PDB file of C-alpha atoms in Angstrom:
ATOM      1  CA  UNK A 179       0.001  -0.007  -0.006  1.00  0.00           C
ATOM      2  CA  UNK A 180       2.876   2.388   0.779  1.00  0.00           C
ATOM      3  CA  UNK A 181       4.263   1.843  -2.701  1.00  0.00           C
ATOM      4  CA  UNK A 182       0.920   2.757  -4.308  1.00  0.00           C
ATOM      5  CA  UNK A 183       0.585   5.950  -2.228  1.00  0.00           C
ATOM      6  CA  UNK A 184       4.166   6.994  -3.049  1.00  0.00           C
ATOM      7  CA  UNK A 185       3.558   6.322  -6.711  1.00  0.00           C
ATOM      8  CA  UNK A 186       0.401   8.416  -6.583  1.00  0.00           C
ATOM      9  CA  UNK A 187       2.299  11.224  -4.834  1.00  0.00           C
ATOM     10  CA  UNK A 188       5.135  11.185  -7.417  1.00  0.00           C
ATOM     11  CA  UNK A 189       2.592  11.114 -10.275  1.00  0.00           C
ATOM     12  CA  UNK A 190       0.728  14.053  -8.737  1.00  0.00           C
ATOM     13  CA  UNK A 191       3.926  16.079  -8.378  1.00  0.00           C
ATOM     14  CA  UNK A 192       4.816  15.375 -11.993  1.00  0.00           C
ATOM     15  CA  UNK A 193       1.465  16.673 -13.163  1.00  0.00           C
ATOM     16  CA  UNK A 194       1.704  19.764 -10.952  1.00  0.00           C
ATOM     17  CA  UNK A 195       5.282  20.356 -12.109  1.00  0.00           C
ATOM     18  CA  UNK A 196       4.074  20.354 -15.705  1.00  0.00           C
ATOM     19  CA  UNK A 197       1.461  22.963 -14.837  1.00  0.00           C
ATOM     20  CA  UNK A 198       4.173  25.189 -13.416  1.00  0.00           C
ATOM     21  CA  UNK A 199       5.133  26.098 -16.972  1.00  0.00           C
ATOM     22  CA  UNK A 200       1.834  27.979 -17.254  1.00  0.00           C
ATOM     23  CA  UNK A 201       2.258  30.066 -14.062  1.00  0.00           C
ATOM     24  CA  UNK A 202       3.803  32.980 -15.959  1.00  0.00           C
ATOM     25  CA  UNK A 203       1.917  32.508 -19.222  1.00  0.00           C
ATOM     26  CA  UNK A 204      -0.035  35.755 -18.859  1.00  0.00           C
ATOM     27  CA  UNK A 205       3.079  37.848 -18.271  1.00  0.00           C
ATOM     28  CA  UNK A 206       4.981  35.993 -21.026  1.00  0.00           C
ATOM     29  CA  UNK A 207       2.168  36.664 -23.504  1.00  0.00           C
ATOM     30  CA  UNK A 208       2.074  40.350 -22.424  1.00  0.00           C
ATOM     31  CA  UNK A 209       5.835  40.619 -23.055  1.00  0.00           C
ATOM     32  CA  UNK A 210       5.429  39.154 -26.551  1.00  0.00           C
ATOM     33  CA  UNK A 211       2.526  41.545 -27.234  1.00  0.00           C
ATOM     34  CA  UNK A 212       4.311  44.652 -25.967  1.00  0.00           C
ATOM     35  CA  UNK A 213       7.794  43.999 -27.302  1.00  0.00           C
ATOM     36  CA  UNK A 214       9.145  44.130 -30.830  1.00  0.00           C
ATOM     37  CA  UNK A 215      10.382  40.983 -32.541  1.00  0.00           C
ATOM     38  CA  UNK A 216      13.402  40.516 -34.734  1.00  0.00           C
ATOM     39  CA  UNK A 217      13.209  37.159 -36.500  1.00  0.00           C
ATOM     40  CA  UNK A 218      16.055  35.968 -38.594  1.00  0.00           C
ATOM     41  CA  UNK A 219      18.101  33.256 -40.217  1.00  0.00           C
ATOM     42  CA  UNK A 220      21.798  32.903 -40.911  1.00  0.00           C
ATOM     43  CA  UNK A 221      21.552  30.970 -44.179  1.00  0.00           C
ATOM     44  CA  UNK A 222      24.969  29.317 -44.044  1.00  0.00           C
ATOM     45  CA  UNK A 223      25.236  28.750 -40.269  1.00  0.00           C
ATOM     46  CA  UNK A 224      25.134  24.982 -40.658  1.00  0.00           C
ATOM     47  CA  UNK A 225      28.223  24.984 -42.858  1.00  0.00           C
ATOM     48  CA  UNK A 226      30.377  26.021 -39.860  1.00  0.00           C
ATOM     49  CA  UNK A 227      31.584  23.312 -37.466  1.00  0.00           C
ATOM     50  CA  UNK A 228      32.051  25.859 -34.683  1.00  0.00           C
ATOM     51  CA  UNK A 229      29.487  27.739 -32.545  1.00  0.00           C
ATOM     52  CA  UNK A 230      27.598  30.421 -34.476  1.00  0.00           C
ATOM     53  CA  UNK A 231      26.084  33.244 -32.446  1.00  0.00           C
ATOM     54  CA  UNK A 232      23.478  35.825 -33.333  1.00  0.00           C
ATOM     55  CA  UNK A 233      23.262  39.105 -31.413  1.00  0.00           C
ATOM     56  CA  UNK A 234      21.151  42.210 -31.217  1.00  0.00           C
ATOM     57  CA  UNK A 235      22.598  45.434 -29.811  1.00  0.00           C
ATOM     58  CA  UNK A 236      20.678  48.634 -29.125  1.00  0.00           C
ATOM     59  CA  UNK A 237      23.369  51.058 -30.177  1.00  0.00           C
ATOM     60  CA  UNK A 238      23.168  54.777 -30.823  1.00  0.00           C
ATOM     61  CA  UNK A 239      25.864  55.255 -33.473  1.00  0.00           C
ATOM     62  CA  UNK A 240      25.950  59.040 -33.009  1.00  0.00           C
ATOM     63  CA  UNK A 241      26.761  58.906 -29.276  1.00  0.00           C
ATOM     64  CA  UNK A 242      28.475  55.475 -29.351  1.00  0.00           C
ATOM     65  CA  UNK A 243      26.302  54.400 -26.420  1.00  0.00           C
ATOM     66  CA  UNK A 244      25.065  50.822 -26.038  1.00  0.00           C
ATOM     67  CA  UNK A 245      21.747  50.569 -24.212  1.00  0.00           C
ATOM     68  CA  UNK A 246      21.025  46.849 -24.325  1.00  0.00           C
ATOM     69  CA  UNK A 247      22.093  43.657 -25.980  1.00  0.00           C
ATOM     70  CA  UNK A 248      21.375  39.974 -26.244  1.00  0.00           C
ATOM     71  CA  UNK A 249      22.949  37.026 -27.967  1.00  0.00           C
ATOM     72  CA  UNK A 250      22.291  33.347 -28.448  1.00  0.00           C
ATOM     73  CA  UNK A 251      24.024  30.362 -29.929  1.00  0.00           C
ATOM     74  CA  UNK A 252      22.243  29.191 -33.038  1.00  0.00           C
ATOM     75  CA  UNK A 253      20.865  25.697 -33.371  1.00  0.00           C
ATOM     76  CA  UNK A 254      20.714  23.711 -36.619  1.00  0.00           C
ATOM     77  CA  UNK A 255      18.977  25.728 -39.296  1.00  0.00           C
ATOM     78  CA  UNK A 256      20.442  29.023 -38.125  1.00  0.00           C
ATOM     79  CA  UNK A 257      17.160  30.631 -37.038  1.00  0.00           C
ATOM     80  CA  UNK A 258      16.778  33.131 -34.213  1.00  0.00           C
ATOM     81  CA  UNK A 259      14.211  35.425 -32.565  1.00  0.00           C
ATOM     82  CA  UNK A 260      14.921  38.387 -30.324  1.00  0.00           C
ATOM     83  CA  UNK A 261      12.370  40.317 -28.306  1.00  0.00           C
ATOM     84  CA  UNK A 262      13.358  43.985 -27.813  1.00  0.00           C
ATOM     85  CA  UNK A 263      11.682  46.757 -25.862  1.00  0.00           C
ATOM     86  CA  UNK A 264      12.643  49.630 -28.090  1.00  0.00           C
ATOM     87  CA  UNK A 265      12.224  49.818 -31.880  1.00  0.00           C
ATOM     88  CA  UNK A 266      15.126  52.260 -32.173  1.00  0.00           C
ATOM     89  CA  UNK A 267      18.758  51.508 -33.066  1.00  0.00           C
ATOM     90  CA  UNK A 268      18.519  47.715 -33.018  1.00  0.00           C
ATOM     91  CA  UNK A 269      21.562  46.305 -34.833  1.00  0.00           C
ATOM     92  CA  UNK A 270      21.597  42.589 -35.633  1.00  0.00           C
ATOM     93  CA  UNK A 271      24.632  40.494 -36.462  1.00  0.00           C
ATOM     94  CA  UNK A 272      25.925  36.940 -36.381  1.00  0.00           C
ATOM     95  CA  UNK A 273      29.390  35.383 -36.316  1.00  0.00           C
ATOM     96  CA  UNK A 274      31.150  32.049 -36.446  1.00  0.00           C
ATOM     97  CA  UNK A 275      33.189  31.696 -33.268  1.00  0.00           C
ATOM     98  CA  UNK A 276      36.201  29.995 -34.846  1.00  0.00           C
ATOM     99  CA  UNK A 277      38.395  30.375 -31.751  1.00  0.00           C
ATOM    100  CA  UNK A 278      35.502  29.401 -29.403  1.00  0.00           C
ATOM    101  CA  UNK A 279      35.980  32.338 -27.026  1.00  0.00           C
ATOM    102  CA  UNK A 280      32.341  33.518 -27.174  1.00  0.00           C
ATOM    103  CA  UNK A 281      33.067  36.912 -28.771  1.00  0.00           C
ATOM    104  CA  UNK A 282      33.620  38.112 -32.310  1.00  0.00           C
ATOM    105  CA  UNK A 283      37.193  38.706 -33.305  1.00  0.00           C
ATOM    106  CA  UNK A 284      38.201  40.669 -36.454  1.00  0.00           C
ATOM    107  CA  UNK A 285      39.090  37.669 -38.659  1.00  0.00           C
ATOM    108  CA  UNK A 286      36.013  35.550 -37.815  1.00  0.00           C
ATOM    109  CA  UNK A 287      33.169  35.246 -40.360  1.00  0.00           C
ATOM    110  CA  UNK A 288      30.522  37.885 -39.711  1.00  0.00           C
ATOM    111  CA  UNK A 289      27.123  38.981 -41.003  1.00  0.00           C
ATOM    112  CA  UNK A 290      25.657  42.398 -40.100  1.00  0.00           C
ATOM    113  CA  UNK A 291      22.155  43.458 -41.086  1.00  0.00           C
ATOM    114  CA  UNK A 292      22.426  46.088 -43.797  1.00  0.00           C
ATOM    115  CA  UNK A 293      19.915  48.469 -45.291  1.00  0.00           C
ATOM    116  CA  UNK A 294      19.035  48.819 -48.979  1.00  0.00           C
ATOM    117  CA  UNK A 295      22.199  50.873 -49.502  1.00  0.00           C
ATOM    118  CA  UNK A 296      24.372  47.951 -48.390  1.00  0.00           C
ATOM    119  CA  UNK A 297      25.564  49.808 -45.254  1.00  0.00           C
ATOM    120  CA  UNK A 298      25.169  48.362 -41.777  1.00  0.00           C
ATOM    121  CA  UNK A 299      22.021  49.871 -40.297  1.00  0.00           C
ATOM    122  CA  UNK A 300      19.401  49.341 -37.592  1.00  0.00           C
ATOM    123  CA  UNK A 301      16.592  46.896 -38.271  1.00  0.00           C
ATOM    124  CA  UNK A 302      13.439  48.714 -39.430  1.00  0.00           C
ATOM    125  CA  UNK A 303      11.006  48.663 -36.510  1.00  0.00           C
ATOM    126  CA  UNK A 304       8.456  51.265 -35.459  1.00  0.00           C
ATOM    127  CA  UNK A 305       4.993  51.531 -33.978  1.00  0.00           C
ATOM    128  CA  UNK A 306       3.399  50.082 -37.095  1.00  0.00           C
ATOM    129  CA  UNK A 307       6.080  47.466 -37.832  1.00  0.00           C
ATOM    130  CA  UNK A 308       6.545  45.432 -34.667  1.00  0.00           C
ATOM    131  CA  UNK A 309       8.102  42.393 -36.379  1.00  0.00           C
ATOM    132  CA  UNK A 310      11.184  42.511 -38.598  1.00  0.00           C
ATOM    133  CA  UNK A 311      12.369  39.520 -40.648  1.00  0.00           C
ATOM    134  CA  UNK A 312      16.059  39.503 -41.536  1.00  0.00           C
ATOM    135  CA  UNK A 313      18.482  37.054 -43.075  1.00  0.00           C
ATOM    136  CA  UNK A 314      22.009  36.954 -44.271  1.00  0.00           C
ATOM    137  CA  UNK A 315      25.165  34.901 -44.793  1.00  0.00           C
ATOM    138  CA  UNK A 316      28.374  34.812 -42.759  1.00  0.00           C
ATOM    139  CA  UNK A 317      31.431  36.027 -44.647  1.00  0.00           C
ATOM    140  CA  UNK A 318      35.064  36.557 -43.825  1.00  0.00           C
ATOM    141  CA  UNK A 319      34.878  39.687 -46.012  1.00  0.00           C
ATOM    142  CA  UNK A 320      32.024  41.361 -44.133  1.00  0.00           C
ATOM    143  CA  UNK A 321      32.050  44.863 -42.658  1.00  0.00           C
ATOM    144  CA  UNK A 322      34.534  45.416 -39.819  1.00  0.00           C
ATOM    145  CA  UNK A 323      32.041  47.179 -37.530  1.00  0.00           C
ATOM    146  CA  UNK A 324      34.913  48.672 -35.540  1.00  0.00           C
ATOM    147  CA  UNK A 325      32.802  51.443 -33.971  1.00  0.00           C
ATOM    148  CA  UNK A 326      30.165  49.011 -32.740  1.00  0.00           C
ATOM    149  CA  UNK A 327      32.780  46.572 -31.377  1.00  0.00           C
ATOM    150  CA  UNK A 328      34.481  49.418 -29.470  1.00  0.00           C
ATOM    151  CA  UNK A 329      31.123  50.620 -28.072  1.00  0.00           C
ATOM    152  CA  UNK A 330      30.182  47.128 -26.938  1.00  0.00           C
ATOM    153  CA  UNK A 331      33.657  46.576 -25.381  1.00  0.00           C
ATOM    154  CA  UNK A 332      33.183  49.815 -23.436  1.00  0.00           C
ATOM    155  CA  UNK A 333      29.652  48.841 -22.300  1.00  0.00           C
ATOM    156  CA  UNK A 334      30.687  45.393 -21.064  1.00  0.00           C
ATOM    157  CA  UNK A 335      33.986  46.472 -19.483  1.00  0.00           C
ATOM    158  CA  UNK A 336      34.408  44.520 -16.251  1.00  0.00           C
ATOM    159  CA  UNK A 337      31.440  42.258 -17.038  1.00  0.00           C
ATOM    160  CA  UNK A 338      31.179  38.947 -18.833  1.00  0.00           C
ATOM    161  CA  UNK A 339      29.030  38.904 -21.938  1.00  0.00           C
ATOM    162  CA  UNK A 340      26.463  36.809 -20.003  1.00  0.00           C
ATOM    163  CA  UNK A 341      26.229  39.488 -17.303  1.00  0.00           C
ATOM    164  CA  UNK A 342      25.593  42.158 -19.892  1.00  0.00           C
ATOM    165  CA  UNK A 343      23.034  40.532 -22.193  1.00  0.00           C
ATOM    166  CA  UNK A 344      19.354  40.534 -21.327  1.00  0.00           C
ATOM    167  CA  UNK A 345      18.528  36.958 -22.561  1.00  0.00           C
ATOM    168  CA  UNK A 346      15.060  37.829 -23.825  1.00  0.00           C
ATOM    169  CA  UNK A 347      15.450  36.160 -27.219  1.00  0.00           C
TER     170      UNK A 347
END
């Protein structure tokens, strides 16, 4: 009899544990509704046998100030989604981490979202366009993005990348 009651208790806890995933559903749905989405794909991510990361950085190029950032390691298929609070100055990039140190170095393959003029630019988001779809290919001949790298380095000084990023993607 003790075995049956323990089994019932364990089964009940398993069911309740599964329900725990819905505790924050309302706030999670609100976040998705209120935030802006950047959806993307790195088309050639699977051709690299090293980690490939995608990142979004809220960066004001005029002042050089970084306000927020997030990154994630891409899974097979190279797709990503970031949720961002602000539609302004959201720069998206991806890189193959050939030296496996978790940060982009100048000689590593890179993709940076670019506007119609071919220049690196923020993703087009605004009050009417809450979802942006972007895609690109990693290249060793991509833009250097020196200003952005220096701004990010300054913003994360004394912090690890994981301490800096918001992990909302």
